[in-house]
Amino acid sequence: NPVHKKVPVLVHNDKSIVESQIILEYIDETWPGHPIMPQDPYDRAMARFWANFIDDKCLTSTWKALFWTRGEEQRKALEEAEENLGFMEKELEKKKLFGGENFGFVDMVANSIAIWVAALQEATGKVVLTEEKYPCAFKWAQEYTCRNIIKETSPPRDHLAAFYKARMEMMEAMKDSK
Amino acid sequence: EKNMGGGEEVVVLDFWRSPYAMRVKVALEEKGVKYVTKEEDLGNKSPLLLEMNPVHKLTPVLIHNGNPISESLVILQYIDEVWPHSSPLLPSDPYLRSRVRFWGDFVDKKIYAAAKKLWPAKGEEQETAKREFIESLKLLEEELKDGPFFKGDKFGYVDVALVPLTSWFYALEMCGNFSIEAHCPKIIAWAKTCQQRESVAKSLPHPHKIYDYVLELKKRLGLE
């Protein structure tokens, strides 16, 4: 990955593909037996739209609110995160999973919300995705982490939480020592 | 199945300065799809825009038979899937499609992002934005190889993604006091080739109009 120098990279028969959403579409097109993307072009456009929104807006604003900011900046960041989560919540009001009845593209992209946000909340003691405010999203996240395939492929939450807690403590220590 | 030909309604919620909106128009022109534009004033958004794109409240929005699609690159892929028979924008091979999507994303996250920072900035901030802009453009320039387009002899997705920004090149050069051609001559040659296409000539405003708009905006924002 000479351009961005990041993971993940999928290497298939000597060809490399980067950027997780692009990798998911490649996988979907190369192994068409179990579709990840919907078939209808409009539904596909909606899936791409929500995947972008979750990656670019939801995740970024939640990280900012929980991890990167303090004080007044944090209060504003929390407002933005809550607004974004609100849009996600509305989308999940109509269905069980982002993919409808089936686990699909957007659900996979949203793993960050289901898993990482929970870990960050545990690490920082700050909560933004609560059951009362976002009942549908909360339920979706619970169901998500119970799926066997998720358990097999994701890091355990307590490990993640401990990792982020340690990072935060390091960040605080560095700030104090200036 | 969606109907082809008569009975289709295609509307673009537009903003004449927006390079994102230009992408959609270029793609529809390439495909020969009849469409109508509704010009939005982003300082005073219409109820239609707010209804069709409640999440971002931005143009462009493609409304196809009443169904809204937002985000220009998502729209481009939709257009290519719904009207697949004329002028395909994306290749059919999955690996090549992933390459094209990668560069489309790169154009957004690196080149357009740097351009947005460049024109309003001054001093050190502007120098940084210029560097980012030129470096990213140079990286993309390597993809032109023999050209004339990004994937060889067919005008496609990456060309549509980048070409609208060429209408902003003059404004960027004037604001940043630099020459894009001096750093990326192949990109300028590519831009000239694209401008000969009817789809591009119809959809892009004259660069001087963009520059006039930028000057006016800078004055209004007190950024001179």
Short mmCIF file of C-alpha atoms in Angstrom, two decimals:
data_model
loop_
_atom_site.label_atom_id
_atom_site.label_comp_id
_atom_site.label_asym_id
_atom_site.label_seq_id
_atom_site.Cartn_x
_atom_site.Cartn_y
_atom_site.Cartn_z
CA ASN A 1 0.00 0.00 0.00
CA PRO A 2 2.49 2.61 -1.17
CA VAL A 3 0.01 5.52 -1.24
CA HIS A 4 -1.48 5.44 2.26
CA LYS A 5 0.83 2.97 4.03
CA LYS A 6 -2.02 1.56 6.13
CA VAL A 7 -3.87 -1.69 6.89
CA PRO A 8 -5.94 -3.53 5.90
CA VAL A 9 -4.59 -4.79 2.60
CA LEU A 10 -6.12 -7.80 0.89
CA VAL A 11 -3.72 -9.71 -1.29
CA HIS A 12 -5.45 -12.02 -3.78
CA ASN A 13 -3.29 -13.89 -6.28
CA ASP A 14 -0.53 -11.26 -6.10
CA LYS A 15 -2.87 -8.32 -6.53
CA SER A 16 -3.37 -6.01 -3.58
CA ILE A 17 -6.52 -4.12 -2.71
CA VAL A 18 -6.71 -1.44 -0.02
CA GLU A 19 -9.37 0.54 1.87
CA SER A 20 -11.81 -1.65 3.76
CA GLN A 21 -15.00 -0.64 1.92
CA ILE A 22 -13.30 -1.15 -1.44
CA ILE A 23 -12.03 -4.53 -0.24
CA LEU A 24 -15.58 -5.53 0.76
CA GLU A 25 -16.91 -4.65 -2.69
CA TYR A 26 -14.05 -6.58 -4.31
CA ILE A 27 -14.83 -9.63 -2.18
CA ASP A 28 -18.50 -9.32 -3.07
CA GLU A 29 -17.75 -9.17 -6.81
CA THR A 30 -15.10 -11.89 -6.86
CA TRP A 31 -17.02 -14.47 -4.80
CA PRO A 32 -20.63 -13.83 -5.80
CA GLY A 33 -22.13 -16.90 -4.10
CA HIS A 34 -22.94 -15.11 -0.83
CA PRO A 35 -23.76 -11.50 -1.63
CA ILE A 36 -22.73 -8.84 0.85
CA MET A 37 -24.14 -5.94 -1.17
CA PRO A 38 -27.84 -5.70 -2.11
CA GLN A 39 -28.73 -6.50 -5.74
CA ASP A 40 -30.87 -3.49 -6.64
CA PRO A 41 -28.85 -0.41 -7.77
CA TYR A 42 -30.83 1.97 -5.57
CA ASP A 43 -30.35 -0.24 -2.49
CA ARG A 44 -26.66 -0.47 -3.36
CA ALA A 45 -26.42 3.32 -3.53
CA MET A 46 -28.08 3.56 -0.10
CA ALA A 47 -25.67 0.96 1.31
CA ARG A 48 -22.66 2.92 0.03
CA PHE A 49 -24.12 6.16 1.38
CA TRP A 50 -24.62 4.70 4.89
CA ALA A 51 -21.23 3.03 4.90
CA ASN A 52 -19.58 6.37 4.07
CA PHE A 53 -21.65 8.15 6.69
CA ILE A 54 -20.76 5.66 9.40
CA ASP A 55 -17.06 5.69 8.55
CA ASP A 56 -16.60 9.39 7.84
CA LYS A 57 -19.04 10.98 10.26
CA CYS A 58 -20.30 8.66 13.00
CA LEU A 59 -17.05 7.01 13.88
CA THR A 60 -14.94 10.17 13.60
CA SER A 61 -17.29 12.27 15.70
CA THR A 62 -17.66 9.55 18.35
CA TRP A 63 -13.88 9.14 18.65
CA LYS A 64 -13.49 12.88 18.90
CA ALA A 65 -16.13 13.13 21.60
CA LEU A 66 -14.94 10.21 23.69
CA PHE A 67 -11.20 10.17 23.19
CA TRP A 68 -9.61 13.24 21.65
CA THR A 69 -11.30 16.21 23.33
CA ARG A 70 -11.93 17.70 26.75
CA GLY A 71 -14.01 20.50 28.26
CA GLU A 72 -15.92 22.82 25.94
CA GLU A 73 -14.52 21.18 22.82
CA GLN A 74 -15.72 17.84 24.11
CA ARG A 75 -19.20 19.17 24.82
CA LYS A 76 -19.49 20.37 21.20
CA ALA A 77 -18.04 17.10 19.90
CA LEU A 78 -20.59 15.14 21.92
CA GLU A 79 -23.41 17.16 20.36
CA GLU A 80 -22.16 16.34 16.89
CA ALA A 81 -21.69 12.66 17.75
CA GLU A 82 -25.22 12.50 19.15
CA GLU A 83 -26.68 14.06 16.03
CA ASN A 84 -24.88 11.54 13.83
CA LEU A 85 -25.92 8.62 16.01
CA GLY A 86 -29.47 9.96 15.74
CA PHE A 87 -29.39 9.51 11.95
CA MET A 88 -28.09 5.99 12.40
CA GLU A 89 -30.85 5.27 14.91
CA LYS A 90 -33.53 6.46 12.45
CA GLU A 91 -32.18 4.11 9.81
CA LEU A 92 -32.33 1.16 12.21
CA GLU A 93 -35.89 1.93 13.29
CA LYS A 94 -37.13 0.40 10.06
CA LYS A 95 -35.12 -2.81 10.22
CA LYS A 96 -33.28 -5.33 12.33
CA LEU A 97 -29.92 -4.99 10.61
CA PHE A 98 -28.61 -2.38 8.18
CA GLY A 99 -28.85 -5.10 5.56
CA GLY A 100 -32.52 -5.78 6.44
CA GLU A 101 -32.99 -9.42 7.34
CA ASN A 102 -29.45 -10.29 6.34
CA PHE A 103 -26.10 -9.24 7.69
CA GLY A 104 -24.59 -7.13 4.94
CA PHE A 105 -22.11 -4.51 3.75
CA VAL A 106 -23.16 -1.68 6.04
CA ASP A 107 -23.33 -3.96 9.09
CA MET A 108 -19.76 -5.01 8.40
CA VAL A 109 -18.56 -1.45 7.95
CA ALA A 110 -20.36 -0.45 11.15
CA ASN A 111 -18.36 -2.91 13.26
CA SER A 112 -16.56 0.14 14.54
CA ILE A 113 -19.75 1.36 16.15
CA ALA A 114 -20.74 -1.99 17.61
CA ILE A 115 -17.36 -2.95 18.99
CA TRP A 116 -14.99 -0.04 19.23
CA VAL A 117 -17.43 2.47 20.65
CA ALA A 118 -18.31 0.04 23.44
CA ALA A 119 -14.62 -0.43 24.20
CA LEU A 120 -13.96 3.30 24.15
CA GLN A 121 -16.88 3.92 26.45
CA GLU A 122 -15.53 1.35 28.89
CA ALA A 123 -12.03 2.81 28.68
CA THR A 124 -12.99 6.44 29.11
CA GLY A 125 -15.99 6.15 31.39
CA LYS A 126 -17.91 8.43 29.00
CA VAL A 127 -21.04 7.12 27.38
CA VAL A 128 -22.69 8.27 24.21
CA LEU A 129 -24.49 5.22 22.77
CA THR A 130 -27.06 4.55 25.49
CA GLU A 131 -30.06 2.26 25.40
CA GLU A 132 -32.48 5.03 26.32
CA LYS A 133 -31.40 7.46 23.63
CA TYR A 134 -30.74 4.95 20.86
CA PRO A 135 -32.74 1.80 21.58
CA CYS A 136 -32.57 0.42 18.05
CA ALA A 137 -28.86 1.06 17.62
CA PHE A 138 -28.17 -0.35 21.07
CA LYS A 139 -30.13 -3.52 20.28
CA TRP A 140 -28.34 -3.83 16.92
CA ALA A 141 -24.93 -3.52 18.63
CA GLN A 142 -25.87 -6.17 21.22
CA GLU A 143 -27.04 -8.62 18.55
CA TYR A 144 -23.98 -7.85 16.49
CA THR A 145 -21.47 -8.80 19.13
CA CYS A 146 -23.33 -12.04 19.82
CA ARG A 147 -22.91 -13.37 16.31
CA ASN A 148 -20.40 -16.21 16.24
CA ILE A 149 -18.56 -14.91 13.24
CA ILE A 150 -18.02 -11.58 15.00
CA LYS A 151 -16.77 -13.30 18.14
CA GLU A 152 -14.30 -15.25 16.04
CA THR A 153 -12.94 -12.32 14.07
CA SER A 154 -12.88 -9.40 16.52
CA PRO A 155 -10.68 -8.61 19.48
CA PRO A 156 -12.43 -9.13 22.84
CA ARG A 157 -13.90 -5.96 24.28
CA ASP A 158 -12.03 -6.02 27.55
CA HIS A 159 -8.73 -6.23 25.68
CA LEU A 160 -9.69 -3.28 23.52
CA ALA A 161 -10.90 -1.28 26.52
CA ALA A 162 -7.68 -1.94 28.41
CA PHE A 163 -5.64 -0.92 25.37
CA TYR A 164 -7.45 2.40 24.98
CA LYS A 165 -7.36 3.10 28.72
CA ALA A 166 -3.60 2.67 28.66
CA ARG A 167 -3.28 4.97 25.63
CA MET A 168 -5.37 7.62 27.30
CA GLU A 169 -3.30 7.48 30.45
CA MET A 170 -0.19 7.88 28.33
CA MET A 171 -1.71 10.89 26.57
CA GLU A 172 -2.64 12.50 29.90
CA ALA A 173 0.82 11.86 31.27
CA MET A 174 2.44 13.45 28.23
CA LYS A 175 0.20 16.49 28.55
CA ASP A 176 1.05 16.96 32.23
CA SER A 177 4.74 16.64 31.66
CA LYS A 178 4.87 19.60 29.22
CA GLU B 1 -36.67 -3.50 -13.72
CA LYS B 2 -36.39 0.23 -14.15
CA ASN B 3 -37.89 1.52 -17.39
CA MET B 4 -35.51 2.80 -20.03
CA GLY B 5 -36.47 5.78 -22.17
CA GLY B 6 -39.81 7.55 -21.84
CA GLY B 7 -41.43 7.84 -18.41
CA GLU B 8 -38.19 8.28 -16.48
CA GLU B 9 -37.74 11.33 -14.35
CA VAL B 10 -34.17 12.39 -13.63
CA VAL B 11 -33.56 15.55 -11.61
CA VAL B 12 -30.26 16.90 -10.33
CA LEU B 13 -30.25 19.26 -7.37
CA ASP B 14 -27.42 21.44 -8.51
CA PHE B 15 -25.08 24.22 -7.45
CA TRP B 16 -23.22 25.75 -10.41
CA ARG B 17 -19.90 26.17 -8.58
CA SER B 18 -19.88 22.69 -7.07
CA PRO B 19 -17.38 20.34 -8.72
CA TYR B 20 -19.29 17.48 -7.06
CA ALA B 21 -22.48 18.45 -8.89
CA MET B 22 -20.53 18.80 -12.17
CA ARG B 23 -19.48 15.15 -11.86
CA VAL B 24 -23.12 14.05 -11.96
CA LYS B 25 -23.92 16.19 -14.99
CA VAL B 26 -20.86 14.96 -16.91
CA ALA B 27 -21.84 11.33 -16.19
CA LEU B 28 -25.46 11.82 -17.29
CA GLU B 29 -24.30 13.62 -20.46
CA GLU B 30 -21.86 10.78 -21.24
CA LYS B 31 -24.70 8.29 -20.90
CA GLY B 32 -27.08 10.36 -22.99
CA VAL B 33 -29.65 10.43 -20.19
CA LYS B 34 -32.18 13.27 -20.28
CA TYR B 35 -32.28 15.21 -17.04
CA VAL B 36 -33.42 18.47 -15.47
CA THR B 37 -31.41 20.57 -13.03
CA LYS B 38 -32.76 22.58 -10.11
CA GLU B 39 -30.28 25.18 -8.96
CA GLU B 40 -29.93 25.37 -5.20
CA ASP B 41 -28.81 28.36 -3.19
CA LEU B 42 -26.77 26.76 -0.42
CA GLY B 43 -27.19 29.91 1.63
CA ASN B 44 -30.95 29.36 1.49
CA LYS B 45 -31.69 25.67 1.05
CA SER B 46 -34.96 24.62 -0.51
CA PRO B 47 -37.42 22.32 1.29
CA LEU B 48 -36.88 19.81 -1.52
CA LEU B 49 -33.14 19.63 -0.80
CA LEU B 50 -33.72 19.24 2.93
CA GLU B 51 -36.23 16.48 2.27
CA MET B 52 -34.06 14.65 -0.28
CA ASN B 53 -30.80 14.85 1.66
CA PRO B 54 -31.70 15.25 5.33
CA VAL B 55 -28.39 13.90 6.59
CA HIS B 56 -25.95 16.22 4.82
CA LYS B 57 -28.29 18.86 3.36
CA LEU B 58 -25.89 19.27 0.42
CA THR B 59 -25.83 19.09 -3.35
CA PRO B 60 -25.63 17.23 -5.55
CA VAL B 61 -28.66 15.01 -5.13
CA LEU B 62 -29.84 12.85 -7.99
CA ILE B 63 -33.58 12.23 -7.86
CA HIS B 64 -34.47 9.28 -10.08
CA ASN B 65 -38.21 8.66 -10.39
CA GLY B 66 -38.65 10.33 -7.01
CA ASN B 67 -35.87 8.38 -5.25
CA PRO B 68 -32.97 10.50 -3.94
CA ILE B 69 -29.32 9.52 -4.05
CA SER B 70 -26.64 11.67 -2.43
CA GLU B 71 -22.82 11.87 -2.57
CA SER B 72 -21.34 12.35 -5.99
CA LEU B 73 -19.21 9.17 -6.13
CA VAL B 74 -22.14 7.06 -4.89
CA ILE B 75 -24.27 8.75 -7.60
CA LEU B 76 -21.67 7.97 -10.30
CA GLN B 77 -21.73 4.27 -9.42
CA TYR B 78 -25.54 4.31 -9.38
CA ILE B 79 -25.68 5.98 -12.81
CA ASP B 80 -23.27 3.39 -14.18
CA GLU B 81 -25.37 0.51 -12.79
CA VAL B 82 -28.75 1.85 -13.91
CA TRP B 83 -27.64 2.83 -17.44
CA PRO B 84 -25.00 0.19 -18.10
CA HIS B 85 -25.24 -0.04 -21.86
CA SER B 86 -23.87 3.33 -22.95
CA SER B 87 -20.39 4.59 -22.12
CA PRO B 88 -19.52 2.42 -19.10
CA LEU B 89 -17.76 4.45 -16.44
CA LEU B 90 -16.33 1.58 -14.42
CA PRO B 91 -14.47 -1.46 -15.80
CA SER B 92 -16.09 -4.87 -15.49
CA ASP B 93 -13.18 -6.69 -13.85
CA PRO B 94 -13.44 -6.64 -10.00
CA TYR B 95 -9.76 -5.91 -9.50
CA LEU B 96 -9.77 -3.01 -11.96
CA ARG B 97 -12.99 -1.72 -10.35
CA SER B 98 -11.26 -1.69 -6.97
CA ARG B 99 -8.38 0.33 -8.47
CA VAL B 100 -10.77 2.86 -9.96
CA ARG B 101 -12.71 3.20 -6.69
CA PHE B 102 -9.45 3.66 -4.84
CA TRP B 103 -8.38 6.55 -7.07
CA GLY B 104 -11.85 8.11 -6.94
CA ASP B 105 -11.65 8.08 -3.17
CA PHE B 106 -8.11 9.48 -3.37
CA VAL B 107 -9.29 12.36 -5.57
CA ASP B 108 -11.84 13.26 -2.87
CA LYS B 109 -9.80 12.74 0.27
CA LYS B 110 -6.53 14.23 -0.96
CA ILE B 111 -6.89 16.43 -4.02
CA TYR B 112 -10.29 18.07 -3.46
CA ALA B 113 -9.59 18.37 0.28
CA ALA B 114 -6.30 20.21 -0.35
CA ALA B 115 -7.92 22.47 -2.98
CA LYS B 116 -10.63 23.46 -0.48
CA LYS B 117 -8.00 24.55 2.02
CA LEU B 118 -5.84 26.27 -0.58
CA TRP B 119 -7.93 29.14 -1.94
CA PRO B 120 -9.01 30.75 1.36
CA ALA B 121 -5.68 30.29 3.16
CA LYS B 122 -2.68 32.59 3.50
CA GLY B 123 0.98 32.30 4.41
CA GLU B 124 2.25 29.06 5.90
CA GLU B 125 -1.20 27.45 5.91
CA GLN B 126 -1.51 28.07 2.18
CA GLU B 127 1.98 26.75 1.48
CA THR B 128 1.07 23.53 3.27
CA ALA B 129 -2.18 23.19 1.31
CA LYS B 130 -0.31 23.88 -1.96
CA ARG B 131 2.25 21.18 -1.16
CA GLU B 132 -0.47 18.64 -0.36
CA PHE B 133 -2.37 19.56 -3.52
CA ILE B 134 0.64 19.28 -5.81
CA GLU B 135 1.97 16.08 -4.23
CA SER B 136 -1.40 14.34 -4.48
CA LEU B 137 -1.92 15.51 -8.04
CA LYS B 138 1.56 14.24 -8.97
CA LEU B 139 0.78 10.81 -7.50
CA LEU B 140 -2.40 10.65 -9.53
CA GLU B 141 -0.57 11.92 -12.62
CA GLU B 142 1.48 8.72 -12.63
CA GLU B 143 -1.74 6.81 -13.27
CA LEU B 144 -2.15 8.62 -16.60
CA LYS B 145 0.74 6.66 -18.16
CA ASP B 146 0.11 6.74 -21.92
CA GLY B 147 -3.44 7.98 -21.48
CA PRO B 148 -5.14 9.93 -22.82
CA PHE B 149 -7.46 9.05 -19.92
CA PHE B 150 -6.89 7.40 -16.57
CA LYS B 151 -7.77 3.92 -17.69
CA GLY B 152 -6.31 4.23 -21.17
CA ASP B 153 -8.42 5.21 -24.14
CA LYS B 154 -11.82 5.23 -22.44
CA PHE B 155 -13.15 8.21 -20.47
CA GLY B 156 -14.23 6.81 -17.12
CA TYR B 157 -14.91 7.11 -13.42
CA VAL B 158 -11.61 8.67 -12.34
CA ASP B 159 -11.76 11.19 -15.20
CA VAL B 160 -15.31 12.17 -14.19
CA ALA B 161 -14.23 12.44 -10.56
CA LEU B 162 -11.34 14.82 -11.28
CA VAL B 163 -12.37 16.81 -14.37
CA PRO B 164 -14.73 19.26 -12.57
CA LEU B 165 -11.86 20.49 -10.43
CA THR B 166 -10.12 21.69 -13.61
CA SER B 167 -12.67 24.52 -13.76
CA TRP B 168 -11.18 25.62 -10.42
CA PHE B 169 -7.53 25.38 -11.52
CA TYR B 170 -7.29 29.00 -12.67
CA ALA B 171 -8.74 30.27 -9.36
CA LEU B 172 -6.39 28.01 -7.36
CA GLU B 173 -3.37 29.22 -9.35
CA MET B 174 -4.28 32.87 -8.89
CA CYS B 175 -4.99 32.51 -5.16
CA GLY B 176 -1.94 30.38 -4.55
CA ASN B 177 0.38 32.17 -6.96
CA PHE B 178 1.64 29.02 -8.66
CA SER B 179 1.37 27.12 -11.92
CA ILE B 180 -0.19 23.67 -11.94
CA GLU B 181 1.24 22.99 -15.39
CA ALA B 182 4.77 23.57 -14.11
CA HIS B 183 4.34 20.68 -11.65
CA CYS B 184 1.88 18.41 -13.44
CA PRO B 185 2.06 18.95 -17.21
CA LYS B 186 0.39 15.62 -18.00
CA ILE B 187 -2.62 16.57 -15.88
CA ILE B 188 -3.02 19.82 -17.83
CA ALA B 189 -2.72 17.93 -21.13
CA TRP B 190 -5.35 15.47 -19.89
CA ALA B 191 -7.61 18.38 -18.87
CA LYS B 192 -7.40 19.86 -22.37
CA THR B 193 -8.33 16.49 -23.92
CA CYS B 194 -11.32 16.20 -21.58
CA GLN B 195 -12.52 19.71 -22.38
CA GLN B 196 -13.01 18.63 -25.98
CA ARG B 197 -15.74 16.23 -24.89
CA GLU B 198 -19.25 17.60 -25.18
CA SER B 199 -20.24 16.23 -21.78
CA VAL B 200 -17.45 18.20 -20.11
CA ALA B 201 -17.89 21.40 -22.13
CA LYS B 202 -21.61 21.42 -21.27
CA SER B 203 -21.20 20.77 -17.56
CA LEU B 204 -18.25 22.88 -16.48
CA PRO B 205 -18.42 26.66 -16.02
CA HIS B 206 -15.71 28.91 -17.45
CA PRO B 207 -12.70 29.08 -15.08
CA HIS B 208 -12.86 32.88 -15.02
CA LYS B 209 -16.41 32.71 -13.66
CA ILE B 210 -15.17 30.49 -10.85
CA TYR B 211 -12.34 32.91 -10.13
CA ASP B 212 -14.74 35.87 -10.03
CA TYR B 213 -16.90 33.95 -7.60
CA VAL B 214 -13.90 33.11 -5.39
CA LEU B 215 -12.79 36.77 -5.32
CA GLU B 216 -16.29 37.86 -4.36
CA LEU B 217 -16.50 35.22 -1.66
CA LYS B 218 -13.11 36.16 -0.23
CA LYS B 219 -14.19 39.79 -0.04
CA ARG B 220 -17.43 38.82 1.69
CA LEU B 221 -15.60 36.65 4.18
CA GLY B 222 -12.92 39.29 4.75
CA LEU B 223 -10.20 36.97 3.49
CA GLU B 224 -8.16 39.23 1.24
#
